[in-house]
Amino acid sequence: MNAQTTTSVPAYAAPTAGAPLERTTIRRRPVGEHDVLMEIKYTGICHTDIARARYGLGGTFPMVPGHEIAGVVTAVGPGVTRHRPGDRVGVGCMVDSCRECDDCKADFQQFCVNGAVETYGSTGHDGEPTYGGYSTHIVVDENYVLRIPEGIALDEAAPLLCAGITVYSPLTHWNAGPGKKVAVVGLGGLGHMGVKIAHALGAEVTVLSRTPGKKDDAERLGADHFHATSDRAVFAELAGTFDLIVNTVSAELELDAYLSLLKRDGTLVNLGVPPGPSSLSMFSLIGGRRTLAGSLIGGIAQTQEMLDFCAAHGLGSDVEVISGEQINEAYERVSASDVRYRFVIDAATIPAA
């Protein structure tokens, strides 16, 4: 790919909401003063990709999904100081922000009051649509490109750019660590990383899952305990147990039941978004001075911190690598919860349309 000109590259795109993804060609901008040209090696498939491409829940079409991107720098603009050709790098959920609001200045770009520019389905500050990682190359401002340490394989690193930071941010914000009892609700793409990271932080980790068959996996990933929430007796048994509960599922939860599992001053933090409004009794909060919270990925600095932490502790995502032609099948399998625990696309298998 020529770094000096706008260039066509192969990709997989959803032409309209609900349509199968198909091979196509997209345009990538020339490498600007502070841009990095990245050859994509692997891109994870996130539930958000499916929600947007299949159900049209946010974003513009045609849509090239993918915001869990790992690869290698092939060219940089003349003003780039953070990266150089040959570096192992990643791109997550955003590729720009206003850089001027209080949140951006505090390294909380994900909460940019003027709206972060998302990696795909968004409109960049140049007025052009953004296309994600189901492609062979991407051009991104150096300030939104992360360094992937040598301690993580690129295929296992790709999902960390969304799933990893999505769980790392609340676990560290609410001080998961030695002496803390942490529960992870759900053992999917987010949940399995939540278990690994919480365990590495030194917390006592419990997995709460509707699927009894995931007990062995939970323990292999680092959980100290496993409970199947299909057994209603679990809620009485574990009442008042946890300092922190991280809910990684998007299904509707009985919030009162899960809040009852918290100790005094405990927090239930939600990462998934259920399809409809949620309800609870305020007594579930008042009774133990409990907190119901939410969290959204992390800023660029914290995402780099997460990658460094994972490399130091030998953590990567459990992945199944697929070819580009298997993307639509993978969407079906993710929707059926038939993946342990993240599909990752090998970008070398994305041929020209």
PDB file of C-alpha atoms in Angstrom, residues 27 32 77 140 210 233 250 264 323 328 332:
ATOM      1  CA  ARG A  27     -10.448   3.687   0.322  1.00  0.00           C
ATOM      2  CA  GLY A  32      -0.704  12.418   7.037  1.00  0.00           C
ATOM      3  CA  GLY A  77       4.019  10.408   8.741  1.00  0.00           C
ATOM      4  CA  VAL A 140      -4.874   6.090  12.208  1.00  0.00           C
ATOM      5  CA  ARG A 210     -26.295 -19.599  33.675  1.00  0.00           C
ATOM      6  CA  ALA A 233     -30.566 -21.138  46.018  1.00  0.00           C
ATOM      7  CA  SER A 250     -26.349  -7.894  27.771  1.00  0.00           C
ATOM      8  CA  ARG A 264     -22.054  -3.068  52.382  1.00  0.00           C
ATOM      9  CA  SER A 323     -10.682 -16.767   7.581  1.00  0.00           C
ATOM     10  CA  ASN A 328     -20.913 -14.633   8.448  1.00  0.00           C
ATOM     11  CA  GLU A 332     -24.215 -16.969  13.651  1.00  0.00           C
TER      12      GLU A 332
END
